[in-house]
Structures are given as C-alpha cells and as structure tokens.
PDB file of C-alpha atoms in Angstrom:
ATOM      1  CA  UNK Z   1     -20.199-183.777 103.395  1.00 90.00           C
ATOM      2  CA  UNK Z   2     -23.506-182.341 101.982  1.00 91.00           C
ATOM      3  CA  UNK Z   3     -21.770-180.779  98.830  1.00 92.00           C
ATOM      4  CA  UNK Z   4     -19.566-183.663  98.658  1.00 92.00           C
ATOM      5  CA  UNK Z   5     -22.645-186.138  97.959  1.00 92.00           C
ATOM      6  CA  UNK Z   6     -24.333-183.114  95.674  1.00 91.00           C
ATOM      7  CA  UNK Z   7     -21.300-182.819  93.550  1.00 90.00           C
ATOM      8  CA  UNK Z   8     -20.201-186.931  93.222  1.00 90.00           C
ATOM      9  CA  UNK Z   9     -22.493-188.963  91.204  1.00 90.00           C
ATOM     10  CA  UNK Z  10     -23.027-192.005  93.331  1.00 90.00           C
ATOM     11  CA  UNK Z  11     -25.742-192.709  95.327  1.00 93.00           C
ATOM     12  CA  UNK Z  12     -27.190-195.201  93.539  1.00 93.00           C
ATOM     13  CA  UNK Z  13     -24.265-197.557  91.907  1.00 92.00           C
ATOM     14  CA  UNK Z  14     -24.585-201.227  89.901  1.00 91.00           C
ATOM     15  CA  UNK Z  15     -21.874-203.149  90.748  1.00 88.00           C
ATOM     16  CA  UNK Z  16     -22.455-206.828  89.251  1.00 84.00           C
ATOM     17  CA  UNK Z  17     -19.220-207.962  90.029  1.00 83.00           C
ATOM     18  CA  UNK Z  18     -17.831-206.622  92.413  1.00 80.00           C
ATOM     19  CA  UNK Z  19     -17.017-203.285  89.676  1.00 84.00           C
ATOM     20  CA  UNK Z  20     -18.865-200.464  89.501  1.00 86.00           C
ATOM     21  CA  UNK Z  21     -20.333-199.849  85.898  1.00 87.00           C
ATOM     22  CA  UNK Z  22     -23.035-197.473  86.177  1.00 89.00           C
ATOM     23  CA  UNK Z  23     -23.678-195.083  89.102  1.00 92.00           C
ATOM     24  CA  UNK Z  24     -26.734-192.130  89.896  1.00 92.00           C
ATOM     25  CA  UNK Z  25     -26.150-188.992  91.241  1.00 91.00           C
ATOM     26  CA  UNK Z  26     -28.920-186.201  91.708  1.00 91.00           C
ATOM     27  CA  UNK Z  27     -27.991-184.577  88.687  1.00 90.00           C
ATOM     28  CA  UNK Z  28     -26.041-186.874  86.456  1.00 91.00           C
ATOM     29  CA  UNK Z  29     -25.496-190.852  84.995  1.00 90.00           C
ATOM     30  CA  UNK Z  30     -22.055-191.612  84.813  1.00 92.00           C
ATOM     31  CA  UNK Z  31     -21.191-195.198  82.900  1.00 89.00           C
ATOM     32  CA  UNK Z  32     -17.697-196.284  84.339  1.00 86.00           C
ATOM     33  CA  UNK Z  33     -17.818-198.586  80.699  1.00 83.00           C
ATOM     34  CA  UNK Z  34     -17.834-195.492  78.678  1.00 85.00           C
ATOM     35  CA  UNK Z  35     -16.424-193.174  80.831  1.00 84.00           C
ATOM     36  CA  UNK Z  36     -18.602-190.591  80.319  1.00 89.00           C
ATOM     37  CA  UNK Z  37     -21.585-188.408  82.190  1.00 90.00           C
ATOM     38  CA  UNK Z  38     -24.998-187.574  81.084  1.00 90.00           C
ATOM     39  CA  UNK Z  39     -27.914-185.298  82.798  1.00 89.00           C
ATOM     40  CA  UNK Z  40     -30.158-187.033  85.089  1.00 87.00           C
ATOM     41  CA  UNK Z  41     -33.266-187.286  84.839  1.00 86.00           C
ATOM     42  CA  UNK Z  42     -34.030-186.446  81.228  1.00 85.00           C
ATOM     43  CA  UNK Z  43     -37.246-185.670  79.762  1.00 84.00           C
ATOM     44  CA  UNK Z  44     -37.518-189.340  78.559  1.00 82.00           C
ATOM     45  CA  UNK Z  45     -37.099-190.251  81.716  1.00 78.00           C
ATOM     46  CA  UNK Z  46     -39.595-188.532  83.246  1.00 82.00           C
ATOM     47  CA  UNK Z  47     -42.020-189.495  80.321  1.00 84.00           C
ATOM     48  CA  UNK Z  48     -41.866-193.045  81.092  1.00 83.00           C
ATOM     49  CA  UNK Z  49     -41.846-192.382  84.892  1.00 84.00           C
ATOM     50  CA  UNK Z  50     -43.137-189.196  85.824  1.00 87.00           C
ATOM     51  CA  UNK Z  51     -43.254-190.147  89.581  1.00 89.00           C
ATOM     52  CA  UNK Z  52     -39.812-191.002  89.517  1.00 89.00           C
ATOM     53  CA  UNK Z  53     -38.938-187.962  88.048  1.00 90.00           C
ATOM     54  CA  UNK Z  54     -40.545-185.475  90.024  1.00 90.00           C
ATOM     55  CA  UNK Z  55     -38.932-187.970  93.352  1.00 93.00           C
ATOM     56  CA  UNK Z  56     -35.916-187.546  92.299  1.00 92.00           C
ATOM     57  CA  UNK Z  57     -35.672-183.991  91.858  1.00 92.00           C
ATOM     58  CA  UNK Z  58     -37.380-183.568  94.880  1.00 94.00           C
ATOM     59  CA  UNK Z  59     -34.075-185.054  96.722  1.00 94.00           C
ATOM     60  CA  UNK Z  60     -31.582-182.368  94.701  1.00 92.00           C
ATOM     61  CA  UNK Z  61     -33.894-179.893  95.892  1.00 94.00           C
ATOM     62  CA  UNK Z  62     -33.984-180.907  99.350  1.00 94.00           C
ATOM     63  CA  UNK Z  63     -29.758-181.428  99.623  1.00 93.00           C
ATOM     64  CA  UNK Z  64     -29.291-178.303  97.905  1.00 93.00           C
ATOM     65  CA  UNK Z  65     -31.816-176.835 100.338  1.00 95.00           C
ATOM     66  CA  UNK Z  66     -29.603-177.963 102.953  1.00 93.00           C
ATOM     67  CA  UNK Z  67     -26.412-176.410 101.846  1.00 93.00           C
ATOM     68  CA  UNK Z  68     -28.330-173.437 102.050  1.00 94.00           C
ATOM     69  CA  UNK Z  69     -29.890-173.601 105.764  1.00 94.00           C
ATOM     70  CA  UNK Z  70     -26.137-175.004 106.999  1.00 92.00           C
ATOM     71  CA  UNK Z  71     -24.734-171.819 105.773  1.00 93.00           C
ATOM     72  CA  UNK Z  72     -27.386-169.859 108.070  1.00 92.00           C
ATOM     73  CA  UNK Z  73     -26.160-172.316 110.700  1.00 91.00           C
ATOM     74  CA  UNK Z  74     -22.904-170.988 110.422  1.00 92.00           C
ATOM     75  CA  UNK Z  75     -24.155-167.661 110.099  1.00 91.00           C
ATOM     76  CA  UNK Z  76     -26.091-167.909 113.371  1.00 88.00           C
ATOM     77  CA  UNK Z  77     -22.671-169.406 114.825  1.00 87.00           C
ATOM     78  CA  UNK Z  78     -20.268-166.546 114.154  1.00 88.00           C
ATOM     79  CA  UNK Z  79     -23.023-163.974 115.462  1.00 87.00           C
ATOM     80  CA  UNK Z  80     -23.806-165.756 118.764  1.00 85.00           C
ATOM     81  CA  UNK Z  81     -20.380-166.702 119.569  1.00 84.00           C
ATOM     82  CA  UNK Z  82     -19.484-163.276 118.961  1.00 83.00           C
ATOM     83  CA  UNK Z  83     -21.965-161.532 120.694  1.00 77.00           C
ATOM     84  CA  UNK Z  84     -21.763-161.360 124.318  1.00 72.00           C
ATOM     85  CA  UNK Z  85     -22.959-163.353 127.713  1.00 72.00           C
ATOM     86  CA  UNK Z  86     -26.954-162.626 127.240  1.00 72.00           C
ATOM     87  CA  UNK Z  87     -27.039-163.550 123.479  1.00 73.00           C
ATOM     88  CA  UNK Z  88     -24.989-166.821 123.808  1.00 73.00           C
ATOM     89  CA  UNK Z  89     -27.587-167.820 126.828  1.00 76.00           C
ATOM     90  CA  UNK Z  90     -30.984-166.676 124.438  1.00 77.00           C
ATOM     91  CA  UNK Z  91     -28.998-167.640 121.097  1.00 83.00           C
ATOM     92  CA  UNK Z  92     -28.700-171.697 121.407  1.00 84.00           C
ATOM     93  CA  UNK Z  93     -32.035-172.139 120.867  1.00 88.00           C
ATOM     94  CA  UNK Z  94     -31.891-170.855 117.477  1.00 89.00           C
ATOM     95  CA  UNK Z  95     -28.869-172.804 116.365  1.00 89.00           C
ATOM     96  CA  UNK Z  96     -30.310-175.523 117.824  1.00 91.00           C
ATOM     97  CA  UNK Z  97     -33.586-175.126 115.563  1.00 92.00           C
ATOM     98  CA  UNK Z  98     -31.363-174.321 112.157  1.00 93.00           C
ATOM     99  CA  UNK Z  99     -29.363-177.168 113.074  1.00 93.00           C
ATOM    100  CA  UNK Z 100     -32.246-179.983 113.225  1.00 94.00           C
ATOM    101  CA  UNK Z 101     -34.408-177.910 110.563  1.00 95.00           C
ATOM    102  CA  UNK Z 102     -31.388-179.190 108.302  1.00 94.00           C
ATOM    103  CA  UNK Z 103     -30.983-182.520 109.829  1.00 95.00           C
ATOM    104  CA  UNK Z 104     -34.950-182.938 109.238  1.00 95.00           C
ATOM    105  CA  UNK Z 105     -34.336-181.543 105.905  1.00 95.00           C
ATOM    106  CA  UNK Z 106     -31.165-184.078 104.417  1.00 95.00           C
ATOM    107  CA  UNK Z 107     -32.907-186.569 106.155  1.00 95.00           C
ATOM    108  CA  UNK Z 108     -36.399-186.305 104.301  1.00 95.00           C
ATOM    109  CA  UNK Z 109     -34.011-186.462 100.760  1.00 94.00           C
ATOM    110  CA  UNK Z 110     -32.182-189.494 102.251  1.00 94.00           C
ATOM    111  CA  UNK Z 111     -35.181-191.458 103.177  1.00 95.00           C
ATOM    112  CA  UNK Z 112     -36.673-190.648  99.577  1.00 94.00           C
ATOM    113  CA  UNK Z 113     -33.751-192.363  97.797  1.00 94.00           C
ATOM    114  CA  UNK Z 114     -33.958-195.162 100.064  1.00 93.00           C
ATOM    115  CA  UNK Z 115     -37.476-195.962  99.417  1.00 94.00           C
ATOM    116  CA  UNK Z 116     -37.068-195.456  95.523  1.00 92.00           C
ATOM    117  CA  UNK Z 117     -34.069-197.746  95.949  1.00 92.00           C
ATOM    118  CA  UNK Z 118     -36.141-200.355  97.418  1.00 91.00           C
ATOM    119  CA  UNK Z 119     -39.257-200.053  95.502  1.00 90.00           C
ATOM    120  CA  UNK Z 120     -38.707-198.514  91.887  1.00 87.00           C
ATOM    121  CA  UNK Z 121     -37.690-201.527  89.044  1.00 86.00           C
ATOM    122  CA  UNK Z 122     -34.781-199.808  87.496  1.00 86.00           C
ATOM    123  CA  UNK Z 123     -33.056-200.856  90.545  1.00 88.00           C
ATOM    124  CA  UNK Z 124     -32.281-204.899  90.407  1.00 84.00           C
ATOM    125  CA  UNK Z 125     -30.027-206.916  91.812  1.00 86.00           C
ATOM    126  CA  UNK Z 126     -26.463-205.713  91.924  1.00 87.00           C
ATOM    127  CA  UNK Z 127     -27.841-201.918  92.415  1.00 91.00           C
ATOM    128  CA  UNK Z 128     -26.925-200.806  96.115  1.00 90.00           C
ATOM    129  CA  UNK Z 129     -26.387-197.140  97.870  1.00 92.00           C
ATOM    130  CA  UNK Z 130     -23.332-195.994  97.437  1.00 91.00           C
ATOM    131  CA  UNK Z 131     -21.132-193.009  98.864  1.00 93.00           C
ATOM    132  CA  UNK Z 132     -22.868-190.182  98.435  1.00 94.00           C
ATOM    133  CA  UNK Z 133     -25.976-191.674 100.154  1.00 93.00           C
ATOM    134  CA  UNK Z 134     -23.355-192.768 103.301  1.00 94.00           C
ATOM    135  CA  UNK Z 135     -22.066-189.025 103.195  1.00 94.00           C
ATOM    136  CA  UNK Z 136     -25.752-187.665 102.928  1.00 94.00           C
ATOM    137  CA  UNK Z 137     -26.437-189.613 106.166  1.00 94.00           C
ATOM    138  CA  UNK Z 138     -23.270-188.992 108.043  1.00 95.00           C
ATOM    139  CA  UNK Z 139     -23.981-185.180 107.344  1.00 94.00           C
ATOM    140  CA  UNK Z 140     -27.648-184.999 108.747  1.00 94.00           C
ATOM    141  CA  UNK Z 141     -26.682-188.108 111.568  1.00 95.00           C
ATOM    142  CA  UNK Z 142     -23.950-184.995 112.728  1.00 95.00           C
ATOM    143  CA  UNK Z 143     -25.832-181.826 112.589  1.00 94.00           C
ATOM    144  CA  UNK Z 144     -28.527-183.712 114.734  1.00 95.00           C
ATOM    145  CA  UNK Z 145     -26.132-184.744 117.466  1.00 95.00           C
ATOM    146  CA  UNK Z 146     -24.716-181.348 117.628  1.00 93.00           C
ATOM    147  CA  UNK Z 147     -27.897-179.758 118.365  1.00 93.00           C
ATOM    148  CA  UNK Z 148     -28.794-182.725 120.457  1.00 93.00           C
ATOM    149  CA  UNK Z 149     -25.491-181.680 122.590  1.00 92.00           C
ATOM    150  CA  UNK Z 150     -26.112-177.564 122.336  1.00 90.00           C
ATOM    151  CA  UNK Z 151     -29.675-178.233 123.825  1.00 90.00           C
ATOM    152  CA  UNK Z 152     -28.278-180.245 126.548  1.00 90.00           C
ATOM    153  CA  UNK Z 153     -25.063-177.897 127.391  1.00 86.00           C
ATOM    154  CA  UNK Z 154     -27.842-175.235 127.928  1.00 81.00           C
ATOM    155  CA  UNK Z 155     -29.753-176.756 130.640  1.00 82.00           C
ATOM    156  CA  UNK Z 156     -26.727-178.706 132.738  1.00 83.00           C
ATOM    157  CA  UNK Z 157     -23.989-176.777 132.086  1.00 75.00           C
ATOM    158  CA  UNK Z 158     -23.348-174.079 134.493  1.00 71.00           C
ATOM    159  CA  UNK Z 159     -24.435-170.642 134.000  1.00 68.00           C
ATOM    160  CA  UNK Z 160     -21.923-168.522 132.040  1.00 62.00           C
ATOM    161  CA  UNK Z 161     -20.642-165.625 134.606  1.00 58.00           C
ATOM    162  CA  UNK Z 162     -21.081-162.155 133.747  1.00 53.00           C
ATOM    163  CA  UNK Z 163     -22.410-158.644 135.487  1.00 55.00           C
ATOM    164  CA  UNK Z 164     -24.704-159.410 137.808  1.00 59.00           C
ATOM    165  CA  UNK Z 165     -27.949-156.953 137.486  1.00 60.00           C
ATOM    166  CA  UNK Z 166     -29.097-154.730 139.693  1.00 62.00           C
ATOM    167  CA  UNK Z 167     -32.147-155.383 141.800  1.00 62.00           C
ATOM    168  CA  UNK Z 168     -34.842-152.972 141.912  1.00 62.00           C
ATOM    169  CA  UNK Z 169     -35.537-152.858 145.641  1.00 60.00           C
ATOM    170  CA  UNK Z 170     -32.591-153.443 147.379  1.00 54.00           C
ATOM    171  CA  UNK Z 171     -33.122-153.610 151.715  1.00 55.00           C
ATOM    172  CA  UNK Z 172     -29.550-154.971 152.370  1.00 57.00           C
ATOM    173  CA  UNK Z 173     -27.295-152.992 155.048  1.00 58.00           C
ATOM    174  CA  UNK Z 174     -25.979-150.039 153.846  1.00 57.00           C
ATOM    175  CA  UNK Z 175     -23.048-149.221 151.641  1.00 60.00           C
ATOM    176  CA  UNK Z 176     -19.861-147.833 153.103  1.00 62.00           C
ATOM    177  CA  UNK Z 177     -18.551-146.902 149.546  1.00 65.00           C
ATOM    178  CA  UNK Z 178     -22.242-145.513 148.887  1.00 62.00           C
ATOM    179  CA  UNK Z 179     -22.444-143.302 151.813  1.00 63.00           C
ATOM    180  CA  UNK Z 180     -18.997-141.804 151.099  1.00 67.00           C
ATOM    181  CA  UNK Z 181     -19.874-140.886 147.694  1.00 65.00           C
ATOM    182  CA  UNK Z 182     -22.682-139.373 149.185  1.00 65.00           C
ATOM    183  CA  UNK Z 183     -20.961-137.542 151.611  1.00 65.00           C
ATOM    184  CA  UNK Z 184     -18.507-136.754 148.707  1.00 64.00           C
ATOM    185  CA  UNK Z 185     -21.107-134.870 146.852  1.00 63.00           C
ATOM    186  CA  UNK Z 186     -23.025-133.163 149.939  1.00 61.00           C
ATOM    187  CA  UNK Z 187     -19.496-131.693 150.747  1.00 56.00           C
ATOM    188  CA  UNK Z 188     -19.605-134.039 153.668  1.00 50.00           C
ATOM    189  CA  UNK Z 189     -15.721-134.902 154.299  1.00 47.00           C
ATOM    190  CA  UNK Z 190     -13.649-133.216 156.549  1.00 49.00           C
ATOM    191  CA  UNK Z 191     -10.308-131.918 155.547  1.00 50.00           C
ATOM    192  CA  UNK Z 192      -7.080-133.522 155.323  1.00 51.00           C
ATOM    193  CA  UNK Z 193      -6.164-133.497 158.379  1.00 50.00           C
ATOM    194  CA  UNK Z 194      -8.369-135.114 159.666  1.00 50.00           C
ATOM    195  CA  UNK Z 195      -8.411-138.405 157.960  1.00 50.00           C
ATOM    196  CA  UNK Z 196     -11.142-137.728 154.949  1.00 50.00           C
ATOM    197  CA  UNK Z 197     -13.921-139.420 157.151  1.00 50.00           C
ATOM    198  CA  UNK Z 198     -17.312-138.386 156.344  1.00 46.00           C
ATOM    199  CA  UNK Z 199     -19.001-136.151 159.043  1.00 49.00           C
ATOM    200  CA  UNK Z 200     -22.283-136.750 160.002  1.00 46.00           C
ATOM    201  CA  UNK Z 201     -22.318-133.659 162.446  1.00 48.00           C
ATOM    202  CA  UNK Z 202     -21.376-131.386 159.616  1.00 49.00           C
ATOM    203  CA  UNK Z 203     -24.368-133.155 157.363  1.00 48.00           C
ATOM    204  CA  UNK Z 204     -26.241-132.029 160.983  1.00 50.00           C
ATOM    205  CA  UNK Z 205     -24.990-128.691 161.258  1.00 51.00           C
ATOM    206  CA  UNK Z 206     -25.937-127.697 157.485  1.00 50.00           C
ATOM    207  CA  UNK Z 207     -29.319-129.056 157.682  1.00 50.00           C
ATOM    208  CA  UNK Z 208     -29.885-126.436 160.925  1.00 53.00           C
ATOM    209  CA  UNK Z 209     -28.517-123.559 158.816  1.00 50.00           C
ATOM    210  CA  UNK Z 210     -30.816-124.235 156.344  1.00 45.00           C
ATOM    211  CA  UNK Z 211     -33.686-124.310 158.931  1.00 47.00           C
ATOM    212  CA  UNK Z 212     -32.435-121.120 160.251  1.00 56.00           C
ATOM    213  CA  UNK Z 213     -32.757-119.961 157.093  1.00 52.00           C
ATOM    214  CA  UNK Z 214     -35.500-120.780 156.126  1.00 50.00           C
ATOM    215  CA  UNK Z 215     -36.769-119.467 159.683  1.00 53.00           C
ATOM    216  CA  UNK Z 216     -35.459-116.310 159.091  1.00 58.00           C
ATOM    217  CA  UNK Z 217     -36.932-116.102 155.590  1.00 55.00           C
ATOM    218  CA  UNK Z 218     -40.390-116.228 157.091  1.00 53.00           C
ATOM    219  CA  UNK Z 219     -40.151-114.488 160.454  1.00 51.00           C
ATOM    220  CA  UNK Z 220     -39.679-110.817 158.358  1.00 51.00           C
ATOM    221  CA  UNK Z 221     -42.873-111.558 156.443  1.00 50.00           C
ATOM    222  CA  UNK Z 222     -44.911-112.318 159.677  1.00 50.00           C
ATOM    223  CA  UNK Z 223     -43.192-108.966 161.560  1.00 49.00           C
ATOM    224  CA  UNK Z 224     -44.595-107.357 158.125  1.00 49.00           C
ATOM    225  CA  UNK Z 225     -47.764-108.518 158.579  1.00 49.00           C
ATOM    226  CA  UNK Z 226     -48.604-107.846 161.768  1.00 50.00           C
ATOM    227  CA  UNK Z 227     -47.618-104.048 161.387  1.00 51.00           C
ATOM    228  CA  UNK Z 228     -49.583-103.616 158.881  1.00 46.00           C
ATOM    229  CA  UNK Z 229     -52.790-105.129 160.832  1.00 48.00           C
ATOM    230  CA  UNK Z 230     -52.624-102.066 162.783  1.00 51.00           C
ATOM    231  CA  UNK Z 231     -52.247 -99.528 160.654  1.00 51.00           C
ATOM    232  CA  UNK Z 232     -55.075-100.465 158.597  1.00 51.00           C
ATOM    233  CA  UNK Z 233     -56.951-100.079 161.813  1.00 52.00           C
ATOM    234  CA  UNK Z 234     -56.240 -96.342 162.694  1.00 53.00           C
ATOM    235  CA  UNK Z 235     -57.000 -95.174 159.112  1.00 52.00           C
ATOM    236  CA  UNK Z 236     -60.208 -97.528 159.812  1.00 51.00           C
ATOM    237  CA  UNK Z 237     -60.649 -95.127 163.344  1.00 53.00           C
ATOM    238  CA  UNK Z 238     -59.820 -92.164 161.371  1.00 52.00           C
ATOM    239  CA  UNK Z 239     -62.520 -92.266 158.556  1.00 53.00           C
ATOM    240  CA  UNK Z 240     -65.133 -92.949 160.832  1.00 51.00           C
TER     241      UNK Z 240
END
C-alpha cells in the first residue's frame, strides 16, 4: 500500500463536479482534461511558496523512507522466524520497534498533507484527499496494529517450549541413569549373567585394593628407613 500511494498521483484531487480534473501526487500533477503528467513541485513552485515546497518534499521523503524501513521489517521477519526458540522470544521486540518506527514514520508524512490540505490556498473548495492519502493511512493504521498484537502475543501468550537448561546446583535425588553411566565408566557392572546391575561392592572392593596399594607403596619406604637409622649409628660407634 505504501508504494501504491508513492507511485499513483492522487492524494490531493479537485473534483468540482463530481469528476476528477486535476489530482497531486508526491512527485507529479496529472490534469485528467489534458491527459497528461508534469513534475511536482517545480522550481516555480517553490519560488512562489518555498514552505510549501520544502513540505511537500518532506512527505516523498518520509513515504519513501518508509518503503525502506518496511523492507528491514521484513528482513527482521525472515531472520527471527527462522532462527530458533531463544531468538523468536528476544527478537519481537525488535520487529515490534521497526514496525512502529515506520508507522511513526508514514504517519508524520500523512499528517503533513493533511495540514497543508487544510491550511495552504491552492487547495479550495472541491479539493479533497484522495486514494493515495486513504492507502498511506491504511498502510501505517496496519503496521501499528501488528506490532500492537506482536507486543501483546509476547507477554500473554504462553511460553514457546524448547530444551529446558540446566541448573547449576542441582540437590534433587539422585539419577538412576546417572549412576549407571557412572558405574559404566568405573567398570562398575557385573557381567552378563548377572543382570548388568551396577555393583556397589565391587566399587568397594577396588577402592580397598587401591588402599592396599597404596599401603604397600609406603610400608617398603618406612622398613627402608628404619634400617638405615641403625646403621648410621654403628659407623657413628665405630669412628669414635
């Protein structure tokens, strides 16, 4: 709809009878008598009414300007819809802002036409707004709504489901599956035959080997020790 009332000629139409003779669009006059277009605003024009002029542009600016931010809009769209479960919960707020930063934007262009319609002496009686000023309306009326409605699906709307994270303390009772992995890389499980259930005695019985171990490990160095605490003492006796 916002190309639509760039590309046709008539927001501002004169219509004395019921006919439309002469029409304004941002960029062209178009005489329905003649049937012919000419640029709008010329340089005349903005000679004899320079604040007219620079108004006027002002509002094929700010339409064109839209185009451009409802493209981003789109843009945003594709890549949020697209993306997965934590960027479509984060992502609505920034359609929501491209959305009314375009609304905000067609609006300020409609408003300007409307006041120049009401207040600027080229337009008399038999001068009203016409369709591209409806379409102009329609289009920034819509893209507020629909952010309007994305803002408000975000806060009632049920939470989308996804992978729920993992806390980082977790005192719950204890895994079943967790302890047999466990058990599965300790070389806990008994064999087949006996039903691969996980064997806390055998978890029991390898811990005391490696006690003994480690008992046995230091008892040689102590024996060491001791013997040679006396033989340093009868070389001592010897000497002296």
């Amino acid at each position: 709809m916002t190309i639509a009332s760039i590309s046709m000629p008539r927001w501002v139409s004169y219509s004395p009878n019921g006919e439309r003779e002469y029409s304004y669009g941002l960029h062209s006059r178009c005489s329905a008598v003649t049937g012919t277009c000419v640029p709008f605003p010329k340089m005349s024009d903005c000679t004899k009414d320079p604040s007219f002029c620079n108004m006027w542009r002002t509002v094929g600016f700010l339409t064109s300007f839209g185009v451009v931010v409802e493209l981003c809009a789109i843009v945003s769209f594709i890549v949020i819809i697209s993306g997965g479960v934590q960027r479509r919960a984060a992502g609505w707020q920034v359609a929501v802002g491209v959305l009314s930063f375009s609304a905000i934007v067609q609006c300020a262009g409609m408003a300007i036409v409307a006041f120049l319609f009401d207040n600027d002496d080229r337009f008399w009686k038999g001068w009203h707004l016409d369709l591209s000023w409806s379409l102009c309306t329609a289009s920034w009326t819509i893209l507020f709504l629909t952010s309007v409605g994305i803002a408000v699906s975000a806060f009632y709307l049920p939470i989308e489901g996804d992978y729920e994270l993992i806390p980082e303390e977790y005192y719950g009772p204890p895994d079943d599956r967790l302890f047999s992995r466990i058990s599965a890389w300790d070389n806990g499980f008994k064999g087949p035959g006996e039903g691969m259930q996980y064997s806390y005695q055998r978890d029991q019985d390898s811990m005391s080997d490696v006690v003994s171990i480690a008992a046995s490990s230091i008892a040689p160095s102590n024996r060491r020790e001791s013997s040679v605490a006396p033989s340093n003492r009868r070389e001592s006796d010897a000497r002296r």
